[in-house]
Coordinates of N, CA, C and O in Angstrom, one line a residue:
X1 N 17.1 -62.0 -9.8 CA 16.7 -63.4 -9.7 C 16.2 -63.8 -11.0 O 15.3 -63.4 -11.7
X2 N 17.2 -65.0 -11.3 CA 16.3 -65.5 -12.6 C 14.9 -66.1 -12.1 O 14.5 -66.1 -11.0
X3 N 14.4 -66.7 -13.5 CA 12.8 -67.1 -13.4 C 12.8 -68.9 -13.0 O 11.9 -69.7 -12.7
X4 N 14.4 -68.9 -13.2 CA 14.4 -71.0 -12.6 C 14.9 -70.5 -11.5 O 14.8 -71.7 -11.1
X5 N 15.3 -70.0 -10.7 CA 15.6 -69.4 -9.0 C 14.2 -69.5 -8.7 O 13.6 -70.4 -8.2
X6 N 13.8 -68.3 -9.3 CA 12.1 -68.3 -8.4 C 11.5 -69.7 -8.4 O 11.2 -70.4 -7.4
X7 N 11.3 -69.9 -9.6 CA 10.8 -71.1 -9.3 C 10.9 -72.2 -8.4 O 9.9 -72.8 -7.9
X8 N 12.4 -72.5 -8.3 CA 12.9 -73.2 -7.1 C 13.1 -72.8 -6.0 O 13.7 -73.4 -5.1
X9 N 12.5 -71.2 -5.7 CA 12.4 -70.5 -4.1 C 10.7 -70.8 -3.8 O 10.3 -71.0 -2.6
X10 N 9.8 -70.9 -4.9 CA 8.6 -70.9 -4.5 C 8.5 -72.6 -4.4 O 7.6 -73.0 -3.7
X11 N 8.9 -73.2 -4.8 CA 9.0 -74.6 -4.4 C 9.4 -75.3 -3.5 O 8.9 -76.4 -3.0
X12 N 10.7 -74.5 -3.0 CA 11.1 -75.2 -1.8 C 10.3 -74.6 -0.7 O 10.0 -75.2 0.4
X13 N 9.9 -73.3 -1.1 CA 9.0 -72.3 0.0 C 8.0 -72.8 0.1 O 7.7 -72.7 1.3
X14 N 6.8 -73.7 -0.7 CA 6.1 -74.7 -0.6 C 6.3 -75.7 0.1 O 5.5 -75.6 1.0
X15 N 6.8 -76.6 0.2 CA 7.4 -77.9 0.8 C 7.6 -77.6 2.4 O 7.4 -78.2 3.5
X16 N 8.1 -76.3 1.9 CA 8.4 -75.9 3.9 C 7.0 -75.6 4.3 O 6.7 -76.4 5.2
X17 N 6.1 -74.7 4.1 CA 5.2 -74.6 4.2 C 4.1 -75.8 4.5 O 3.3 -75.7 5.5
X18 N 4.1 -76.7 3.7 CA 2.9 -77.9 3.9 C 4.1 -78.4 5.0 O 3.7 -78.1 6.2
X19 N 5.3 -78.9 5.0 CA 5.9 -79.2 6.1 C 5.5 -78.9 7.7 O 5.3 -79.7 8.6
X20 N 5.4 -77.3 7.5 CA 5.0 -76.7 8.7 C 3.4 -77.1 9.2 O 3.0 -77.6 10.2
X21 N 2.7 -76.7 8.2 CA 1.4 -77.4 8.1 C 0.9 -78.9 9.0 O 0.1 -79.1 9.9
X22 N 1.8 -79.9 8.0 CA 1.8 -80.6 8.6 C 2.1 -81.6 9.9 O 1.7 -82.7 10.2
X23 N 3.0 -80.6 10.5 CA 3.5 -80.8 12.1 C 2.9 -80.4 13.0 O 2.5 -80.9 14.0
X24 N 2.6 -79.0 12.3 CA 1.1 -78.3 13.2 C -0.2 -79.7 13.5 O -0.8 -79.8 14.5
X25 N -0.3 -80.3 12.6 CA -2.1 -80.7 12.2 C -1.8 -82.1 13.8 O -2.5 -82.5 14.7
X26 N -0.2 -82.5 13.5 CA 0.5 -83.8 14.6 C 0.3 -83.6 15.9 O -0.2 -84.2 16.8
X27 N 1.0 -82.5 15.9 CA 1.2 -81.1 17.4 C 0.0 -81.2 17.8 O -0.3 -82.0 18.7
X28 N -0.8 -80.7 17.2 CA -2.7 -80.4 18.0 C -2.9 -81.6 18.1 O -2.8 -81.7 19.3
X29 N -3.3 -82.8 17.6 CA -3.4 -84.0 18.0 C -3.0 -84.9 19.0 O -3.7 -85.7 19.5
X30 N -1.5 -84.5 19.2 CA -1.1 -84.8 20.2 C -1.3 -84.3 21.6 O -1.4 -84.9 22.6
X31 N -1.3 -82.7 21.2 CA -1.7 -82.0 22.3 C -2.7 -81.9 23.1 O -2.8 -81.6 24.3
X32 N -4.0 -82.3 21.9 CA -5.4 -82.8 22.7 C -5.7 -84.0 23.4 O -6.6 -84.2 24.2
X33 N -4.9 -84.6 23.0 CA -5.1 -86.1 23.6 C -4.4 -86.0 25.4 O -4.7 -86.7 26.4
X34 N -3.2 -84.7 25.3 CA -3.2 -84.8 26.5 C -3.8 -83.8 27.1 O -3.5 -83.8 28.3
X35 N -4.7 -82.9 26.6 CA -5.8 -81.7 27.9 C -6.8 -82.6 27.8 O -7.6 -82.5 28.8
X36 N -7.0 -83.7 26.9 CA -8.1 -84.9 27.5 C -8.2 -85.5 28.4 O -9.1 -85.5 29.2
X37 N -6.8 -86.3 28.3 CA -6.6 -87.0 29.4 C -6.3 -86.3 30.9 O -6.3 -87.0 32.0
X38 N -6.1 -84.9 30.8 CA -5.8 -84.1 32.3 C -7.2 -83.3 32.5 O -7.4 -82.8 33.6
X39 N -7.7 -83.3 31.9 CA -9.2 -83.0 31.9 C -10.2 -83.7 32.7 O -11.0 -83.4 33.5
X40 N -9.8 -85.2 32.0 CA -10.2 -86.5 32.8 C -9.9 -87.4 34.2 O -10.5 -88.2 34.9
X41 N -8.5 -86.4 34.1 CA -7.9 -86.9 35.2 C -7.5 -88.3 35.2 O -7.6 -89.0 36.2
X42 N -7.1 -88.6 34.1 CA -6.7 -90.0 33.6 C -5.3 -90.4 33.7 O -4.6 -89.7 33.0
X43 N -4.6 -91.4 34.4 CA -3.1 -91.4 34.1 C -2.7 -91.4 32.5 O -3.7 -91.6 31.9
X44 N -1.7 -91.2 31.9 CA -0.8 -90.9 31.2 C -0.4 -92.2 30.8 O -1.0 -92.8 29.9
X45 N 1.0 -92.9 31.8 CA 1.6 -93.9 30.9 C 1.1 -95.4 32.2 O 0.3 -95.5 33.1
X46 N 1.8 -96.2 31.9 CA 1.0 -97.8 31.9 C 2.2 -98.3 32.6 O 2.9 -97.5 33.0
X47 N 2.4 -99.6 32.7 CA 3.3 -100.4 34.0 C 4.7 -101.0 33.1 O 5.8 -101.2 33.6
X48 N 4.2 -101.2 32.1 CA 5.2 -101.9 31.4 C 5.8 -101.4 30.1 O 5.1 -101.4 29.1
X49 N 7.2 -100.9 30.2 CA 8.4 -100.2 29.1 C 8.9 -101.6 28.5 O 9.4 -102.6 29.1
X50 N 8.7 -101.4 26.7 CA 9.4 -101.9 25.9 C 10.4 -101.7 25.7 O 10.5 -101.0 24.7
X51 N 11.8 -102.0 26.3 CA 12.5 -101.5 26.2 C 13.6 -101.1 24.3 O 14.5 -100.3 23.9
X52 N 12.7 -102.4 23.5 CA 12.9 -102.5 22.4 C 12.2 -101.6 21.2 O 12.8 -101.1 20.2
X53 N 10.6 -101.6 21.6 CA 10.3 -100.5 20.8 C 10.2 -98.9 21.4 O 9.9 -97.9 21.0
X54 N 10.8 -99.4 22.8 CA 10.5 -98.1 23.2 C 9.0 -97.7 23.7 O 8.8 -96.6 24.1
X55 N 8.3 -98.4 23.6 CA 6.6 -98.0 24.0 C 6.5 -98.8 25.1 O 7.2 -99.8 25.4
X56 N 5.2 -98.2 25.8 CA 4.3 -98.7 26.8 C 3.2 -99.0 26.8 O 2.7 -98.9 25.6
X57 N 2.3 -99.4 27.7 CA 1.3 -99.7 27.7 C 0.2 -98.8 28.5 O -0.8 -99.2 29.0
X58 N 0.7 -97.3 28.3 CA -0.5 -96.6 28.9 C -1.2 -95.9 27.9 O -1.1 -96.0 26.7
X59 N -2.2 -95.0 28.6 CA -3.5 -94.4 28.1 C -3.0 -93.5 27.2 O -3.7 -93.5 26.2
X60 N -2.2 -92.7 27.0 CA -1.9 -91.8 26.8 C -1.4 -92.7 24.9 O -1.7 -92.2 23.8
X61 N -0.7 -93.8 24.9 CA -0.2 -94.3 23.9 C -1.8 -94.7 23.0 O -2.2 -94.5 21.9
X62 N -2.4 -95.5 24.3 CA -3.2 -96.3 23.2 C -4.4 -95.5 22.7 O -5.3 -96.0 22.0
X63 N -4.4 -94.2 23.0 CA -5.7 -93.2 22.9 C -5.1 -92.7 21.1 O -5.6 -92.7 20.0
X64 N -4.1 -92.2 21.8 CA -2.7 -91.4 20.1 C -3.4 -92.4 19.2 O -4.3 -92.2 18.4
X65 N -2.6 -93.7 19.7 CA -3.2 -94.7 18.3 C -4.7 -94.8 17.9 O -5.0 -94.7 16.7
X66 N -5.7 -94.9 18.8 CA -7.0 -94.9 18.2 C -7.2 -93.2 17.6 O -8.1 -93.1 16.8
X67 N -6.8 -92.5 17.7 CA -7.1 -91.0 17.3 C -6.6 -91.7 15.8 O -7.3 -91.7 14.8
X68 N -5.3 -92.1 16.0 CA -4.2 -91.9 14.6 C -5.5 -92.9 13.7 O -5.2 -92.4 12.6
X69 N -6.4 -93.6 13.5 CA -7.0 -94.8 13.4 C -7.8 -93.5 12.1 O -8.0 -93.7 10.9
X70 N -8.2 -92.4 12.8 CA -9.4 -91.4 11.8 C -8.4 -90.3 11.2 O -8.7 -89.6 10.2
X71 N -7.2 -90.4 11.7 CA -6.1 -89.0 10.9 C -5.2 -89.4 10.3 O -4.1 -89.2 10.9
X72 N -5.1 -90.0 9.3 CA -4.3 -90.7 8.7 C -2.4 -90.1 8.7 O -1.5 -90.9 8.8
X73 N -2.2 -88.7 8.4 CA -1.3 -87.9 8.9 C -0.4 -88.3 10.3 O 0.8 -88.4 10.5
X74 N -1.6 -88.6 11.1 CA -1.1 -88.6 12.6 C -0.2 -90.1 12.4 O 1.0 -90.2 12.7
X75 N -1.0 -91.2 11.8 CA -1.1 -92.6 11.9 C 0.7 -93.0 11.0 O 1.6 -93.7 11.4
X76 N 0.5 -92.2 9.9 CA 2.0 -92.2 9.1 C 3.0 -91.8 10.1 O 4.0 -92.4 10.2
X77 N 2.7 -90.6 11.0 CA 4.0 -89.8 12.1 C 4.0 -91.2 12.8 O 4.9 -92.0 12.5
X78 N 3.4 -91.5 13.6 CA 3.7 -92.5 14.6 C 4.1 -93.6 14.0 O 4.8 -94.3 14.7
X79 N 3.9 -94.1 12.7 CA 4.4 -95.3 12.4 C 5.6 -95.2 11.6 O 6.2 -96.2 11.3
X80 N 6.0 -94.0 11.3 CA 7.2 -93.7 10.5 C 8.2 -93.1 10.8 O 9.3 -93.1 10.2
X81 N 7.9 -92.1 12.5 CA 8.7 -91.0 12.6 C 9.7 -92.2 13.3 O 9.3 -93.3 13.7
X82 N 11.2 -91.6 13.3 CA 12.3 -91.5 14.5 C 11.7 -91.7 16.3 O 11.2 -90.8 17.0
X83 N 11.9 -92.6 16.5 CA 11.6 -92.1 18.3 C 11.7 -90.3 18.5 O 10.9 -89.4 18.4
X84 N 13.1 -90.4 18.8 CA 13.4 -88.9 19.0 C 12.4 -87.9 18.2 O 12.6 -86.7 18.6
X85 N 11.7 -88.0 17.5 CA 11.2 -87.1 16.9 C 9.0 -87.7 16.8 O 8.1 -87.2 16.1
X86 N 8.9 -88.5 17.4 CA 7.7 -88.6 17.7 C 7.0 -87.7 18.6 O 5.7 -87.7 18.4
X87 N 7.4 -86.7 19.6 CA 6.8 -86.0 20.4 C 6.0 -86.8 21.5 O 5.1 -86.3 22.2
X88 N 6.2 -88.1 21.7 CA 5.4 -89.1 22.6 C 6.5 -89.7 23.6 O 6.5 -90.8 24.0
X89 N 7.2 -89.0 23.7 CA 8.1 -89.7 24.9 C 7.2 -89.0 26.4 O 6.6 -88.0 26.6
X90 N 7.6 -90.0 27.1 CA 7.0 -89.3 28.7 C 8.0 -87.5 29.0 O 7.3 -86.6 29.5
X91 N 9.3 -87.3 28.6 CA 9.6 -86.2 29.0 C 9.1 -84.9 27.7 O 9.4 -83.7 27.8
X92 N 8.5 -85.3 26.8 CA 7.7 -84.9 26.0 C 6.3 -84.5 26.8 O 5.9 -83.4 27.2
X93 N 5.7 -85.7 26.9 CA 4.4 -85.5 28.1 C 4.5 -84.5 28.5 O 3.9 -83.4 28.2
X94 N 5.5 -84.9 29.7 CA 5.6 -83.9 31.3 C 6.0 -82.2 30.7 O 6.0 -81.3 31.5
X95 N 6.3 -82.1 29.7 CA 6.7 -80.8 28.7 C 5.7 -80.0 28.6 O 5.5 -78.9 29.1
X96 N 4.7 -80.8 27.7 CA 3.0 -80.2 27.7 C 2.7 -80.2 28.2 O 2.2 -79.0 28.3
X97 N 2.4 -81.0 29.5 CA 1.4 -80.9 30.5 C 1.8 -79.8 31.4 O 0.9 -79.1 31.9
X98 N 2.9 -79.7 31.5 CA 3.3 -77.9 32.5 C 3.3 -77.1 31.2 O 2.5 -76.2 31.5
X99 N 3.5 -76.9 30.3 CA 3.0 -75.8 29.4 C 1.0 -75.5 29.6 O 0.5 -74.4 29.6
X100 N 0.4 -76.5 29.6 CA -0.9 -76.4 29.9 C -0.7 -76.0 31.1 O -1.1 -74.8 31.0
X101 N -0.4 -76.2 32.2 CA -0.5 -76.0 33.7 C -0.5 -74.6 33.6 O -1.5 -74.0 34.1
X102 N 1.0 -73.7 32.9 CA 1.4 -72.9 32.8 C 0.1 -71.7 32.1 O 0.0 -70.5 32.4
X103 N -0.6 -72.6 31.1 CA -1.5 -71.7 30.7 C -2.6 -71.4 31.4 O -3.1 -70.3 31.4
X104 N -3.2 -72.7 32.1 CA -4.6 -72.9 33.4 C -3.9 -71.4 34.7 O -4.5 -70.6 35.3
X105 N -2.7 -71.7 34.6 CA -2.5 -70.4 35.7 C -2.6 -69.2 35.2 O -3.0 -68.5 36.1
X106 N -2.3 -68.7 34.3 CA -2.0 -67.6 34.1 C -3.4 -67.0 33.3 O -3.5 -65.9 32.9
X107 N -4.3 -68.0 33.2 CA -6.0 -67.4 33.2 C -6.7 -67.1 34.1 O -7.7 -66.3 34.1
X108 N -6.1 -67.9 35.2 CA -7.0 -68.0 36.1 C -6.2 -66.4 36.6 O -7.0 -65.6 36.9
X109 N -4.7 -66.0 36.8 CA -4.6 -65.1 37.5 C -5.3 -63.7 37.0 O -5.9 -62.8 37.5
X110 N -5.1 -64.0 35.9 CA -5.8 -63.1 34.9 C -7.4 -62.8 35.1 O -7.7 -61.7 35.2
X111 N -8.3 -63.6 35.2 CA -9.5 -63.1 35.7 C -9.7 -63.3 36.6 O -10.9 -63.4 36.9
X112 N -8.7 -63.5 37.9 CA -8.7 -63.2 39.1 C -8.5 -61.4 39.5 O -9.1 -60.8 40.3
X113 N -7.2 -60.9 38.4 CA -6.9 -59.3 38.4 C -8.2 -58.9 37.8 O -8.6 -58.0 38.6
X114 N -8.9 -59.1 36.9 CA -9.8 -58.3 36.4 C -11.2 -58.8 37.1 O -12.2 -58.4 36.5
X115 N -11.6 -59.7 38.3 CA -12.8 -59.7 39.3 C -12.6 -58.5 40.2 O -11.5 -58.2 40.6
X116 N -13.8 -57.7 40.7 CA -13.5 -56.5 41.5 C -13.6 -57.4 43.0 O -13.4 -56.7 44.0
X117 N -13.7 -58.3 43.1 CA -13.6 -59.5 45.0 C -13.3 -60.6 44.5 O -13.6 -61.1 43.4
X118 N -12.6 -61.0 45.4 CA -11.5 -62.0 45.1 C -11.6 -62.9 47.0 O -12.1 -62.3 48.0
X119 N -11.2 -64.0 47.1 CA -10.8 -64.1 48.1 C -10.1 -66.1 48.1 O -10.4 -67.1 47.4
X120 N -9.1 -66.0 49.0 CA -8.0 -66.9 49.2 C -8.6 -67.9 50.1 O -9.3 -67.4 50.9
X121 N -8.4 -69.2 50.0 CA -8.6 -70.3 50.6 C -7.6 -71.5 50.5 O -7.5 -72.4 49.6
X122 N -6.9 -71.3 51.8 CA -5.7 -72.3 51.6 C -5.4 -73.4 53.0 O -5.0 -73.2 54.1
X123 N -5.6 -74.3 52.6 CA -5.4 -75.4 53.2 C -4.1 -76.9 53.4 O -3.9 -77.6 52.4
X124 N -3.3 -77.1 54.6 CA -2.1 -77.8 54.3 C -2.5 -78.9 55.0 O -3.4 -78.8 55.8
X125 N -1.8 -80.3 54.7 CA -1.5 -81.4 55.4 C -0.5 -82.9 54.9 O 0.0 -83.2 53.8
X126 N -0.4 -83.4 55.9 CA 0.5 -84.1 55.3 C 0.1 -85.5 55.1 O -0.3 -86.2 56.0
X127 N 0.3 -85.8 53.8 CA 0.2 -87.1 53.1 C 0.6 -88.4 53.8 O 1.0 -88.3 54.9
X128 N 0.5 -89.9 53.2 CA 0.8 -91.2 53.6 C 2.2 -91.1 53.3 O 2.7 -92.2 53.6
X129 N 3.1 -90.3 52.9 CA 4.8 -90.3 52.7 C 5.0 -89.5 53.2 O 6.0 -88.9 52.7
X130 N 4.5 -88.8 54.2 CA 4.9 -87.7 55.2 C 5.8 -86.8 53.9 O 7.0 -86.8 53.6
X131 N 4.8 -86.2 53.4 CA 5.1 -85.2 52.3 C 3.8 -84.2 52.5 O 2.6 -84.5 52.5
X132 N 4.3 -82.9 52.7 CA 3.9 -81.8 52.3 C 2.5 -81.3 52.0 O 2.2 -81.6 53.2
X133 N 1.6 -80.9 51.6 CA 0.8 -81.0 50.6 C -0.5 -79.5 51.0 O -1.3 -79.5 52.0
X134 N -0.4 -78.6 50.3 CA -1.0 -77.8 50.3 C -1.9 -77.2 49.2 O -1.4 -76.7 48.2
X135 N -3.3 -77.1 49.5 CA -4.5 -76.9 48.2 C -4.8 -75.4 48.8 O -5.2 -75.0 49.9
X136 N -4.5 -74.7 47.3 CA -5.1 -73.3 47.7 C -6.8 -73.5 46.4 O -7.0 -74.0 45.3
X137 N -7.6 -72.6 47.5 CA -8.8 -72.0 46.4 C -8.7 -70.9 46.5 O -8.3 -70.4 47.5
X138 N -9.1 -70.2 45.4 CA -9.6 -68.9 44.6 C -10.9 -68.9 44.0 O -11.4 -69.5 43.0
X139 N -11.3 -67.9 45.0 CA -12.4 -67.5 44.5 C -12.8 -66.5 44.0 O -12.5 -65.5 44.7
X140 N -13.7 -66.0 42.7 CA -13.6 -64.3 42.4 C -15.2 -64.3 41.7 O -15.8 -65.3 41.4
X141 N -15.7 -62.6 41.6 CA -16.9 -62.7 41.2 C -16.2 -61.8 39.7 O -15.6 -60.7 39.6
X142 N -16.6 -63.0 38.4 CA -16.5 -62.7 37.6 C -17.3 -61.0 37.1 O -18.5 -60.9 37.2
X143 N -16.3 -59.9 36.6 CA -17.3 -58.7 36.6 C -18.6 -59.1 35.1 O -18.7 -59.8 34.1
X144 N -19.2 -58.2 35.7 CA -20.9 -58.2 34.6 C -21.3 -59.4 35.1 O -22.1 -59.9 34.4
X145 N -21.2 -60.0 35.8 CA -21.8 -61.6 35.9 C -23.0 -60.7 36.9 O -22.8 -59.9 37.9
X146 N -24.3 -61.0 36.4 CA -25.3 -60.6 37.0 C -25.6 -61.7 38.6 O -25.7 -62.9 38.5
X147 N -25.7 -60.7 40.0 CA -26.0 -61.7 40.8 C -27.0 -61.7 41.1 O -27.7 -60.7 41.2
X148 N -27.4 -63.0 41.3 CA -29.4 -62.5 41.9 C -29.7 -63.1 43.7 O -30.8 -62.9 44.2

């Protein structure tokens, strides 16, 4: 390898790097705004689709933008990126939010295997659309948790 190769491998290797960087810093921003809002128990999106810019009028949009207001990073992505490439579409949403789902379960089964008692509480009935609807609880005694 000559010494203008390297150079132009550590440069482009650079570029990729803050690149990665900086999608990361978008990703978590985005990503918090939705364990916020499911945290909250807040709906997501709003009543009315632009069908021109493509945006709505829900919580989930106008929260991004006040966040984007202190992250300047975030504020350039949303005002510059591609649709397709914003990460803020609703099938974007529904993406994360079962990836979080996916993560809330698989802790919970997790210090459910590692409680030495455990026990199941499940309850069914049916809804105002004659739909389905069944809530299980779990309950476990975290181990070392002192009982008094």
């Amino acid at each position: 390898v000559m010494k203008g190769d390297s150079d132009i491998y550590h440069s482009i290797s650079k570029r990729c790097e803050e690149k990665v960087k900086r999608n990361r810093e978008i990703l978590i921003r985005i990503i918090d705004t939705i364990v916020v809002l499911g945290q909250q128990n807040i709906p997501f999106r709003g009543h009315h689709w632009d069908k021109e810019s493509k945006t709505e009028d829900g919580n989930f949009g106008r929260l991004l933008r006040w966040k984007s207001e202190e992250v300047p990073v975030l504020k350039n992505h949303l005002e510059t990126a591609a649709y397709n490439s914003k990460y803020t579409s609703p099938d974007i949403q529904n993406e994360f939010i079962n990836l979080a789902g996916y993560q809330v379960r698989d802790t919970i089964i997790r210090r459910i295997k590692d409680a030495k008692w455990f026990s199941v509480m499940a309850d069914e009935c049916t809804d105002a659309g004659t739909k389905e609807q069944m809530s299980v609880c779990f309950r476990f005694v975290v181990r070392f948790t002192k009982i008094s």
